[in-house]
Tab-separated table of C-alpha atoms and ligand atoms in Angstrom:
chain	number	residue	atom	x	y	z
E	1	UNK	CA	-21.913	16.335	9.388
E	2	UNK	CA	-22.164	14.800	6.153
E	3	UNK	CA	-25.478	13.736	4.814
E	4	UNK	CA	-25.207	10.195	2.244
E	5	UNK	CA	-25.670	11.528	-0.788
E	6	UNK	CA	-22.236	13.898	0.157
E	7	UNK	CA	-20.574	10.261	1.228
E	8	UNK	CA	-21.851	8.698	-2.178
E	9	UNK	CA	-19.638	11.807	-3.696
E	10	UNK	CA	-16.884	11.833	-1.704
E	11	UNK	CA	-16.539	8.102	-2.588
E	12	UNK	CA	-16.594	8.792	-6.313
E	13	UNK	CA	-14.122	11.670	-5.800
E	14	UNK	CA	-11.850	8.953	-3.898
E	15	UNK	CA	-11.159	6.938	-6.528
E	16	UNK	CA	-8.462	9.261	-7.927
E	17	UNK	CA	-6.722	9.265	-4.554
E	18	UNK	CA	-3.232	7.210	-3.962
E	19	UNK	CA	-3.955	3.470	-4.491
E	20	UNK	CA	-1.540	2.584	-2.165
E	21	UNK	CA	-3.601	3.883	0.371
E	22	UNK	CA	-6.454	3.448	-0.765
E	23	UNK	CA	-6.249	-0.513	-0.857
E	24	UNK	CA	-4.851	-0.277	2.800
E	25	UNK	CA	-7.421	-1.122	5.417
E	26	UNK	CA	-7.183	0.283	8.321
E	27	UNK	CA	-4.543	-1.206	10.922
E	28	UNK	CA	-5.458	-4.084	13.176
E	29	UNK	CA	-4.420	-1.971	15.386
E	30	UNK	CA	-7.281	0.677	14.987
E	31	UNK	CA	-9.984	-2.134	14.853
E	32	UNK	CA	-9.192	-3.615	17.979
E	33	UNK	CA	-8.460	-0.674	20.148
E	34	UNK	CA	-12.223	0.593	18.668
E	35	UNK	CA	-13.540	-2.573	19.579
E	36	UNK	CA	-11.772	-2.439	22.886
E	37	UNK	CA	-13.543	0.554	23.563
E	38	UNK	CA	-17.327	-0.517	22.009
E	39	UNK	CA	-17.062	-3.459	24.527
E	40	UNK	CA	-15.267	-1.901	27.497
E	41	UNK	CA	-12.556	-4.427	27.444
E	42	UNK	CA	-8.675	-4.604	28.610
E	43	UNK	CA	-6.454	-3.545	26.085
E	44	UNK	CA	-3.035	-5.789	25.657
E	45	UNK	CA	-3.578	-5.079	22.280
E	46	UNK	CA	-1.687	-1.949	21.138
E	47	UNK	CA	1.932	-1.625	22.505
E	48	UNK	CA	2.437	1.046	25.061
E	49	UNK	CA	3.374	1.487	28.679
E	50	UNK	CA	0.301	2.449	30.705
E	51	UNK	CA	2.440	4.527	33.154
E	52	UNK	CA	4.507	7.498	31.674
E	53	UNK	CA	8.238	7.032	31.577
E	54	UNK	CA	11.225	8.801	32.858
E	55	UNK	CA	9.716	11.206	35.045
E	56	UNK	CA	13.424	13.985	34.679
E	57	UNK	CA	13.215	13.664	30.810
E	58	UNK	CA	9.474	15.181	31.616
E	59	UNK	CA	10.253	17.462	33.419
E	60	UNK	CA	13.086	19.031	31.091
E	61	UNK	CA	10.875	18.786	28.565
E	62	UNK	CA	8.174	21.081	30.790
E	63	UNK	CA	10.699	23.387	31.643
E	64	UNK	CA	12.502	23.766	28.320
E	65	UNK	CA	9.215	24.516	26.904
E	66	UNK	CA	8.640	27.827	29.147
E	67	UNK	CA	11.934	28.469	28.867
E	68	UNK	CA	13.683	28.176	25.928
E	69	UNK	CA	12.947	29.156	22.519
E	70	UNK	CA	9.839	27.349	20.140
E	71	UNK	CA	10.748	28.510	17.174
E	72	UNK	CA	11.700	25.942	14.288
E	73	UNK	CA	15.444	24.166	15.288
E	74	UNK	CA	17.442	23.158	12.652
E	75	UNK	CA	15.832	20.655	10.475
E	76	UNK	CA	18.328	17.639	10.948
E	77	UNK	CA	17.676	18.287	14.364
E	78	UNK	CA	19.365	20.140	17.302
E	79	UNK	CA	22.928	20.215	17.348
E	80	UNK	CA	22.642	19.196	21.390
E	81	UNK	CA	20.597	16.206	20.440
E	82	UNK	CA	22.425	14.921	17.102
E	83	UNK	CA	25.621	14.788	19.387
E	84	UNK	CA	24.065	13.159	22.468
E	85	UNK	CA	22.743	10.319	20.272
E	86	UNK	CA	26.174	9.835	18.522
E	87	UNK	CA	27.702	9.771	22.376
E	88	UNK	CA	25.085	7.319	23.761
E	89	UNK	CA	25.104	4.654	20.746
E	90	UNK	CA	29.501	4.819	21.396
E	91	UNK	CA	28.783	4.054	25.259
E	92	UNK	CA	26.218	1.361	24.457
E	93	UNK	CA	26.936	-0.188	21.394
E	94	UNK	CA	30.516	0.587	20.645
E	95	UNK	CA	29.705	2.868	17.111
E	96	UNK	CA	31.970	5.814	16.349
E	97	UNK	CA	28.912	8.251	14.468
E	98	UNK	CA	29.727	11.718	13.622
E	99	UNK	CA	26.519	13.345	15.396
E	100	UNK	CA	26.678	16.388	12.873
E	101	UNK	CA	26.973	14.675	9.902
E	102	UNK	CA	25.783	11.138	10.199
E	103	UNK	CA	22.640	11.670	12.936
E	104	UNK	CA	19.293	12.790	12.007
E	105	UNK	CA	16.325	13.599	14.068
E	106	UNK	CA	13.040	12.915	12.828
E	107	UNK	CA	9.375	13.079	14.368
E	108	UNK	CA	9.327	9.159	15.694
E	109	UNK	CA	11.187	6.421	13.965
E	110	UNK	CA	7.735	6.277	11.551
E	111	UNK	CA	9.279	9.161	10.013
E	112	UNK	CA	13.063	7.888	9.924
E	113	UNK	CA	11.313	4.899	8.014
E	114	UNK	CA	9.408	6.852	5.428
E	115	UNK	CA	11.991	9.439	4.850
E	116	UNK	CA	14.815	6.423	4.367
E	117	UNK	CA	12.230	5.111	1.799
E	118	UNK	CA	11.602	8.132	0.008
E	119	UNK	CA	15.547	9.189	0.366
E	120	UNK	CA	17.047	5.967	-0.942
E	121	UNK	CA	14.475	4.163	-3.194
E	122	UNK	CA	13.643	4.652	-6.934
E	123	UNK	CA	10.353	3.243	-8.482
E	124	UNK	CA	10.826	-0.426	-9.399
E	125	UNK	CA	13.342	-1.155	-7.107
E	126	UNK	CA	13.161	-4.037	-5.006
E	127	UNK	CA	13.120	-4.480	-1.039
E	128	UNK	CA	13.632	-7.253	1.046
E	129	UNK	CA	11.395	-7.304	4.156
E	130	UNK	CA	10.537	-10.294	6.764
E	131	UNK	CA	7.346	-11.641	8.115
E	132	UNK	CA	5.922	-10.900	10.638
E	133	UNK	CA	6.548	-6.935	10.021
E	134	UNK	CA	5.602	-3.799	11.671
E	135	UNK	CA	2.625	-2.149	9.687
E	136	UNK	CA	3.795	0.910	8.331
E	137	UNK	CA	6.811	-0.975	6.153
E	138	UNK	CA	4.426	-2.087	3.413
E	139	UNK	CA	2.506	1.037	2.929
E	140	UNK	CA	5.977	2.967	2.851
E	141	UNK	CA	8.299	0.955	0.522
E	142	UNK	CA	4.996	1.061	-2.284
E	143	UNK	CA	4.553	4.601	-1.568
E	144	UNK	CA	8.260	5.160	-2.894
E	145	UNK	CA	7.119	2.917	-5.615
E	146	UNK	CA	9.572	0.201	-4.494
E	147	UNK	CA	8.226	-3.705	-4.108
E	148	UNK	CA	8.360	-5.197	-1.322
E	149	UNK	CA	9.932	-9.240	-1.425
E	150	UNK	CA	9.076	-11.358	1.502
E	151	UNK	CA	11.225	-13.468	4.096
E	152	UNK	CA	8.913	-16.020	5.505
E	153	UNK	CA	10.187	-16.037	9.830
E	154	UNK	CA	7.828	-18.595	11.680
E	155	UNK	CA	7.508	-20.051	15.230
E	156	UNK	CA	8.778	-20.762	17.397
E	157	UNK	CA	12.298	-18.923	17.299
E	158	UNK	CA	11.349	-16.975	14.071
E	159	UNK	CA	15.390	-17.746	13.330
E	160	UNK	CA	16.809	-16.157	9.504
E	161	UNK	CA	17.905	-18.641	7.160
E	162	UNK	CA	20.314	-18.316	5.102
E	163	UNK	CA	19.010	-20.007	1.688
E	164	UNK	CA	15.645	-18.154	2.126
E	165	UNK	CA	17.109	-14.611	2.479
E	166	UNK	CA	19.671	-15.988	-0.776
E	167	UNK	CA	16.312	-16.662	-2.386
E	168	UNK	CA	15.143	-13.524	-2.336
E	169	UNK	CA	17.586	-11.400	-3.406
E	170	UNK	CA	17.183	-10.193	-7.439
E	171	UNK	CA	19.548	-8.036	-9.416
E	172	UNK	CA	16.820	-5.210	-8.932
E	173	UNK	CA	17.017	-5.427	-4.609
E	174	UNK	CA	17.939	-1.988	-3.662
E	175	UNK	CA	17.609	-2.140	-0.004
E	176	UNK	CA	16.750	-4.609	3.183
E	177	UNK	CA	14.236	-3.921	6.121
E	178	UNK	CA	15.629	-5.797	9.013
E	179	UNK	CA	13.461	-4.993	12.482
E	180	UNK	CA	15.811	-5.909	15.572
E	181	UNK	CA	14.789	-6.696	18.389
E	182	UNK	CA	11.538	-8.004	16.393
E	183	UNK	CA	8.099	-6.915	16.855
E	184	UNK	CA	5.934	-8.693	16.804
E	185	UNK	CA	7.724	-11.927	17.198
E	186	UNK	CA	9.957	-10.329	20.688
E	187	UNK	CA	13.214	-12.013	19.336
E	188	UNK	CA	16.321	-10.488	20.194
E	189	UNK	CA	18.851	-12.087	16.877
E	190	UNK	CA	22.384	-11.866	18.101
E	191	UNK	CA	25.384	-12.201	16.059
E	192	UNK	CA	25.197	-15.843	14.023
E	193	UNK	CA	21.522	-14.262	12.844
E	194	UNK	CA	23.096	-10.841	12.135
E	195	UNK	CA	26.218	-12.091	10.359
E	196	UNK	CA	24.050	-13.947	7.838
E	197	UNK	CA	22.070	-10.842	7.072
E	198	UNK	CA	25.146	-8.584	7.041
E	199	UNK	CA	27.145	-10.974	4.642
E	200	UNK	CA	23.958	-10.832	2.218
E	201	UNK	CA	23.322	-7.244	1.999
E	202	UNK	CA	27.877	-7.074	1.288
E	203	UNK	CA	27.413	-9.814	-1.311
E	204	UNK	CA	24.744	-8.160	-2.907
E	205	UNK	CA	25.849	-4.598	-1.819
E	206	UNK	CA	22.502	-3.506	-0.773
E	207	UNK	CA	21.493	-0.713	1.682
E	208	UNK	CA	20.462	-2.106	5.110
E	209	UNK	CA	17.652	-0.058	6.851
E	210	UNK	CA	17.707	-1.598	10.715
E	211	UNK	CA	14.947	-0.866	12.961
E	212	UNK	CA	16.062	-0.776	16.169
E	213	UNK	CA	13.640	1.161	18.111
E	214	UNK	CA	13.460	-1.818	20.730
E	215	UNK	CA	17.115	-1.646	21.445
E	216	UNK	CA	17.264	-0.889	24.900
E	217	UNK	CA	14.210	-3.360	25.692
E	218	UNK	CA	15.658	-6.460	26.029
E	219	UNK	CA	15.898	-8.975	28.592
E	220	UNK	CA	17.946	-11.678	30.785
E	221	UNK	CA	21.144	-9.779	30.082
E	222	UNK	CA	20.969	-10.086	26.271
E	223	UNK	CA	22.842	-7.285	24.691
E	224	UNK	CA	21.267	-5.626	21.442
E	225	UNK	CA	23.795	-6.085	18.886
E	226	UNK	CA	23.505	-3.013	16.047
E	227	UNK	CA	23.780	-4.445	12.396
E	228	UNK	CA	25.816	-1.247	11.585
E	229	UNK	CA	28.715	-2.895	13.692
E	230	UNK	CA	28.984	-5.964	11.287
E	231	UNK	CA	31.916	-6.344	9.290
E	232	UNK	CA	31.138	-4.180	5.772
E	233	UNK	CA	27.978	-2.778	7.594
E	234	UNK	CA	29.311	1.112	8.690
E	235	UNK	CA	28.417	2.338	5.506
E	236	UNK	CA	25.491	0.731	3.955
E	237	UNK	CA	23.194	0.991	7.248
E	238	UNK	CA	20.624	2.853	8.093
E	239	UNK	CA	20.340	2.840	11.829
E	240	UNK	CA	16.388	3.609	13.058
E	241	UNK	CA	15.881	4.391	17.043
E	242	UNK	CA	13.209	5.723	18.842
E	243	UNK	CA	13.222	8.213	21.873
E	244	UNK	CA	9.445	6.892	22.440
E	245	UNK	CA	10.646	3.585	23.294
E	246	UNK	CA	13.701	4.580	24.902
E	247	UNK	CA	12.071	6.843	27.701
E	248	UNK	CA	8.511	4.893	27.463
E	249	UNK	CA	6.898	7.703	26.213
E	250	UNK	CA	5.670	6.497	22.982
E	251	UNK	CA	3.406	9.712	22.246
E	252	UNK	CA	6.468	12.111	21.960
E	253	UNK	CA	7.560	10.977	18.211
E	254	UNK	CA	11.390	11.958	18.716
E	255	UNK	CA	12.771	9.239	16.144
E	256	UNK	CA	16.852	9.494	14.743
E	257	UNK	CA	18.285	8.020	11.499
E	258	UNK	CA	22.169	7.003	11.975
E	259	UNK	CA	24.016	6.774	9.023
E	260	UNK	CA	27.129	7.027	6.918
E	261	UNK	CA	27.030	10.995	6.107
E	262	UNK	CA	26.068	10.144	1.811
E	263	UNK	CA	23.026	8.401	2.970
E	264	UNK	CA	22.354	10.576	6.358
E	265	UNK	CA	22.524	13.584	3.952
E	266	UNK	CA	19.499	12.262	1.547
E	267	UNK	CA	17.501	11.090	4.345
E	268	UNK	CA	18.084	14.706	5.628
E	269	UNK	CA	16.481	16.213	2.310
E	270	UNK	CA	13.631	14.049	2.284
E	271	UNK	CA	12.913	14.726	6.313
E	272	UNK	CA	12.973	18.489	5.314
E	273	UNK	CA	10.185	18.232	2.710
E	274	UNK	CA	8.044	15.355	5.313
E	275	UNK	CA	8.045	17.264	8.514
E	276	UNK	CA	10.661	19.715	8.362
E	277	UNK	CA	11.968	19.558	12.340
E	278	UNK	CA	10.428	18.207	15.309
E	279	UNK	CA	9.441	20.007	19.071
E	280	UNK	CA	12.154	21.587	20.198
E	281	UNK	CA	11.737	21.110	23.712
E	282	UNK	CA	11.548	17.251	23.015
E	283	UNK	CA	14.563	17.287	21.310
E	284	UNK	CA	16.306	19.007	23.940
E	285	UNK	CA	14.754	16.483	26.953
E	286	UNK	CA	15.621	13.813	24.730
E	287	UNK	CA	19.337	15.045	24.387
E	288	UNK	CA	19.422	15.458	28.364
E	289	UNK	CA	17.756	11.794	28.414
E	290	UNK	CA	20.612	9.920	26.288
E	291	UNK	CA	23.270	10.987	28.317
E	292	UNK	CA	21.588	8.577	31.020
E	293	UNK	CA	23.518	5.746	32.238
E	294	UNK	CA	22.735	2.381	33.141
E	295	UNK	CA	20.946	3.371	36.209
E	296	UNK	CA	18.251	4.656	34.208
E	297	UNK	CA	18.296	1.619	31.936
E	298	UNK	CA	18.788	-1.705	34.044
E	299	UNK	CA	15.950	-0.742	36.402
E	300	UNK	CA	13.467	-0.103	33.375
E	301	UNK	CA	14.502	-3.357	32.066
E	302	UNK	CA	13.795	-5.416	34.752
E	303	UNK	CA	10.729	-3.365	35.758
E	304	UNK	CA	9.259	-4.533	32.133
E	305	UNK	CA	10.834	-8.290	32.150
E	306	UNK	CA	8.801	-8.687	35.910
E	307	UNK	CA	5.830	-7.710	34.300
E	308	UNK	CA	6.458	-10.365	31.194
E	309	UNK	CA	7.096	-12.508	33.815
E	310	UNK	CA	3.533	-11.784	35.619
E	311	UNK	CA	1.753	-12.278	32.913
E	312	UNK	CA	3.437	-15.151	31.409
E	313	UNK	CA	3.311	-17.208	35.016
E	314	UNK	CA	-0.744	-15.767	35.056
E	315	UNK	CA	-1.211	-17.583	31.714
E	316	UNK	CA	0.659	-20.432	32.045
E	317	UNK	CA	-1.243	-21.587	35.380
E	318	UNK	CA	-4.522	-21.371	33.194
E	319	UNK	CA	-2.684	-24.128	30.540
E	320	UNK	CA	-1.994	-21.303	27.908
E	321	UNK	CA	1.604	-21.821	26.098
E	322	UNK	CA	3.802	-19.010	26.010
E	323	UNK	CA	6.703	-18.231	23.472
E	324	UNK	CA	9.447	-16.732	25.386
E	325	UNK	CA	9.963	-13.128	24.660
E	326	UNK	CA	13.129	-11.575	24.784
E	327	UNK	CA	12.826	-8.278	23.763
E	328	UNK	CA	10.112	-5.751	23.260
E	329	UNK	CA	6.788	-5.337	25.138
E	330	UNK	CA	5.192	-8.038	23.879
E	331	UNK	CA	4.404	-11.732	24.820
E	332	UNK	CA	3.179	-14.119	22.217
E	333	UNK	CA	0.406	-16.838	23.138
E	334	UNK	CA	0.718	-20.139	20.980
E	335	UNK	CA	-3.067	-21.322	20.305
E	336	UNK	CA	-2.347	-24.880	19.035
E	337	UNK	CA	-0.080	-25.464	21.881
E	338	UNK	CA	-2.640	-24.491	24.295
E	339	UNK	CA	-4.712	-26.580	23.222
E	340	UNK	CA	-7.344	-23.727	21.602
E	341	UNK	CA	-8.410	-24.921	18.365
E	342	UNK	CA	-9.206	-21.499	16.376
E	343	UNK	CA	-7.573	-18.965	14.137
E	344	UNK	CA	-5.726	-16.247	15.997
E	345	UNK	CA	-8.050	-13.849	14.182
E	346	UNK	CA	-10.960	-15.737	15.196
E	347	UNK	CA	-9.587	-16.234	18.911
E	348	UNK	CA	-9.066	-12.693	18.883
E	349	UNK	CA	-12.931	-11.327	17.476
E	350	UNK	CA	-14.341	-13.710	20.099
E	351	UNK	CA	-11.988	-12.752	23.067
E	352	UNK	CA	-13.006	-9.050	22.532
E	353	UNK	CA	-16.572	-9.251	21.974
E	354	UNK	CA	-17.125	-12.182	24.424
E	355	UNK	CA	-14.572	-11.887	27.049
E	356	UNK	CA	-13.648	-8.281	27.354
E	357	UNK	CA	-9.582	-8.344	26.191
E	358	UNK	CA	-8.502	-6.978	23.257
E	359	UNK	CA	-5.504	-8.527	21.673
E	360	UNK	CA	-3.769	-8.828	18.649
E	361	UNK	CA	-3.325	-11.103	15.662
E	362	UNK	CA	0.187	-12.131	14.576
E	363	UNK	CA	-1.269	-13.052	11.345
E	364	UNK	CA	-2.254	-9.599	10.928
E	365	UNK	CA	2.022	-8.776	10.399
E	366	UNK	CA	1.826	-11.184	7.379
E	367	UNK	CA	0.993	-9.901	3.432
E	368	UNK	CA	1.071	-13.687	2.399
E	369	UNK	CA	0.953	-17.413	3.465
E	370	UNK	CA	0.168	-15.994	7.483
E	371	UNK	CA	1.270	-17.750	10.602
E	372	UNK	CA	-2.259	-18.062	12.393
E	373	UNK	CA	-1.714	-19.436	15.311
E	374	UNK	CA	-0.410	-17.103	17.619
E	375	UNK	CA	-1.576	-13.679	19.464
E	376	UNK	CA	0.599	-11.107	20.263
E	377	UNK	CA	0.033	-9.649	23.702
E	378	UNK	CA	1.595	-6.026	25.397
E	379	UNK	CA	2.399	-7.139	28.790
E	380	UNK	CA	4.077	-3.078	29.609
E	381	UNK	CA	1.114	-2.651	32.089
E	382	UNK	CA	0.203	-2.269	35.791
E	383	UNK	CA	-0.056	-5.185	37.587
E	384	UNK	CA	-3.604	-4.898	37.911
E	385	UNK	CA	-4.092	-4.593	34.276
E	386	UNK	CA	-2.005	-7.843	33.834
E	387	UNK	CA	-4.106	-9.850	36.568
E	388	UNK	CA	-7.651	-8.888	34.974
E	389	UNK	CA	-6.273	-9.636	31.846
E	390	UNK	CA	-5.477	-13.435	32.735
E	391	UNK	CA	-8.431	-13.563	33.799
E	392	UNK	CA	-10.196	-12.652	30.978
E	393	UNK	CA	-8.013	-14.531	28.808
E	394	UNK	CA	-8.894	-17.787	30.830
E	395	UNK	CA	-12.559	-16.780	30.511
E	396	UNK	CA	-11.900	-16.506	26.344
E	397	UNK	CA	-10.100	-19.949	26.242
E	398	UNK	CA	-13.181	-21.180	28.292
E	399	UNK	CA	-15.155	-20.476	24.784
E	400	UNK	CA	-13.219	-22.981	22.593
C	501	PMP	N1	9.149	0.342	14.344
C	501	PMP	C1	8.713	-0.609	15.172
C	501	PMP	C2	9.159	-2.020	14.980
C	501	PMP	C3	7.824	-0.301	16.205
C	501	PMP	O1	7.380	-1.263	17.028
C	501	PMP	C4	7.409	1.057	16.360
C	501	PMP	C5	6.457	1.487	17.438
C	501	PMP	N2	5.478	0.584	17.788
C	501	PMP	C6	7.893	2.012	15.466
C	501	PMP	C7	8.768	1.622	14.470
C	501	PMP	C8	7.450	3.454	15.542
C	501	PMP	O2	8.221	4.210	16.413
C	501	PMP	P1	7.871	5.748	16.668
C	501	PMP	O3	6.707	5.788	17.611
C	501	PMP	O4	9.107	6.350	17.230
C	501	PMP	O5	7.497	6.349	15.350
């Protein structure tokens, strides 16, 4: 324990410590799966499954750990794995990568991310990101001592215009953030939205970093479309996925970075010096798990659209407005068009504390100007989950 007069010190002491960080506060996130917990509510807050995924990738995993070695792999990752990731992204999305020289396995996409930033910016350089965006992009791209320039996307179909992404662009932009399919916003852009990024970052011959960790979460037959495939896009992307998401097991932090072999081989250097490798027996499960065919992948697919479905149809038979999702695991709520008359961070404190759900913000995935009327909510639970939380979501609207 730490008496106050130690915290008075270690608060003096802390303000040598990174300023990036420092000014952070924690992650939305955090505070509403602590408040979640203070007030024993249901939490469609934070984005996870609530049942484990893929029960054989498990049980490789299990196995491989008793019975195969634990000693460091190679750092890039496993040879097994590097290949099975360049095999699966040819059989779903048509790309010809080079798993030895142009895949890299990281520990989660969060990793990919940082190591991309740290790999391929230089201080002052500029990077274009869009709002709404996922929370560790800000903290990462100041980190490498980049600046981040914003790309304003807004209800309701969050679509990329062309002039505004023009606008942003400087002779210092070094590199794009593109998220695809989008969280929080559950938009799946296809190929008019993807051409007008693509064409931008070839004009401007800029680096494209693509988050695609929701690719195989999509929904209604839409096919994820990778930005790498663009004309002029093979060699200036950076292709993020995310075992986690793939396999719905979002605690196992088996991320890849897909790139031309230049750009593979700096994020490489910079993964080395972050994290080095990542669990071997992971990697291998993950390897056995890619090489899974659309058996695997329809059923999980429709399994997670029936439960958007649930909870949408709960919400929309207590006059809540929905904003069709999709992609992802998440299902937005539109305040003003239900009729609720609050801030979605407001809506949110009060839902929590007063009415036992927990969810999240959208505003919270702005840095400026924030869209504030709509909460993001994870609908990847059991049905059971999904009922009480209609409920409880009726009871909150009941307050305003
Ligand atoms: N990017 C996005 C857009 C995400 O939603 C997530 C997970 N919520 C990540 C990256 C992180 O993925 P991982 O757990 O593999 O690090």
């Amino acid at each position: 324990m730490i008496d106050s007069a130690d915290a008075a010190r270690l608060k003096t002491a802390a303000r040598g410590f990174n300023p990036v960080l420092a000014a952070q506060p924690p992650t939305i996130f955090d505070v509403m799966s602590t408040l979640a917990r203070e007030m024993g509510a249901i939490n469609l807050g934070q984005g996870f499954p609530d049942q484990d995924g893929a029960e054989d990738v498990r049980t490789f995993a299990a196995r491989s750990l008793m019975q195969d070695s634990n000693q460091y792999p190679p750092s890039p990752g496993l040879p097994e794995l590097r290949q099975a990731v360049a095999d699966h992204y040819r059989r779903f999305q048509h790309l010809d990568l080079d798993g030895m020289s142009e895949v890299v396995v990281t520990s989660g996409a969060t990793e990919a991310l940082m190591a991309a930033a740290m790999a391929l910016l230089s201080p002052g350089d500029e990077v274009i990101v869009f709002q709404p965006l996922y929370d560790a992009y800000l903290p990462m791209i100041r980190l490498a001592g980049a600046v981040p320039r914003f790309v304003r996307l807004q209800p309701p179909n969050w679509r990329v215009s062309a002039e505004a992404l023009e606008a942003a662009f400087t002779p210092r932009t070094r590199m794009l953030l593109f998220n695809n399919p989008l969280n929080p916003s559950a938009v799946v852009y296809g190929e008019d939205e993807l051409r007008i990024v693509a064409e931008a970052c070839v004009r401007h011959d800029v680096i494209a970093v693509c988050d695609e960790v929701w690719e195989h979460v999509v929904f209604d037959g839409r096919p994820h479309i990778p930005l790498m495939g663009l004309p002029g896009m093979r060699e200036r992307t950076v292709k993020i996925g995310s075992a986690g998401k793939i396999f719905s097991l979002t605690g196992w932090k088996v991320g890849f970075a897909c790139a031309a072999p230049p750009i593979a081989a700096a994020i490489a250097k910079a993964h080395a010096f972050l994290t080095f490798t990542t669990s071997p027996n992971l990697q291998r499960a993950v390897a056995y798990g890619m090489a899974k065919d659309d058996a695997y992948f329809a059923p999980m697919r429709r399994d997670f659209a029936r439960s958007r479905d649930r909870l949408a149809a709960g919400l929309q038979a207590e006059g809540f407005s929905v904003l069709p999702s999709q992609g992802t695991y998440f299902l937005l709520l539109d305040l003003e068009a239900s009729g609720i008359d609050a801030t979605d961070t407001v809506f949110c404190e009060r839902a929590v504390r007063e009415a036992g759900i927990a969810a999240i913000p959208v505003s919270a995935f702005y840095a400026e100007d924030p869209v504030r009327s709509v909460v993001r909510l994870c609908f990847s639970k059991k049905d059971e989950t999904l009922d009480a939380g209609i409920e409880r979501l009726a009871k909150a609207r009941r307050l305003f």
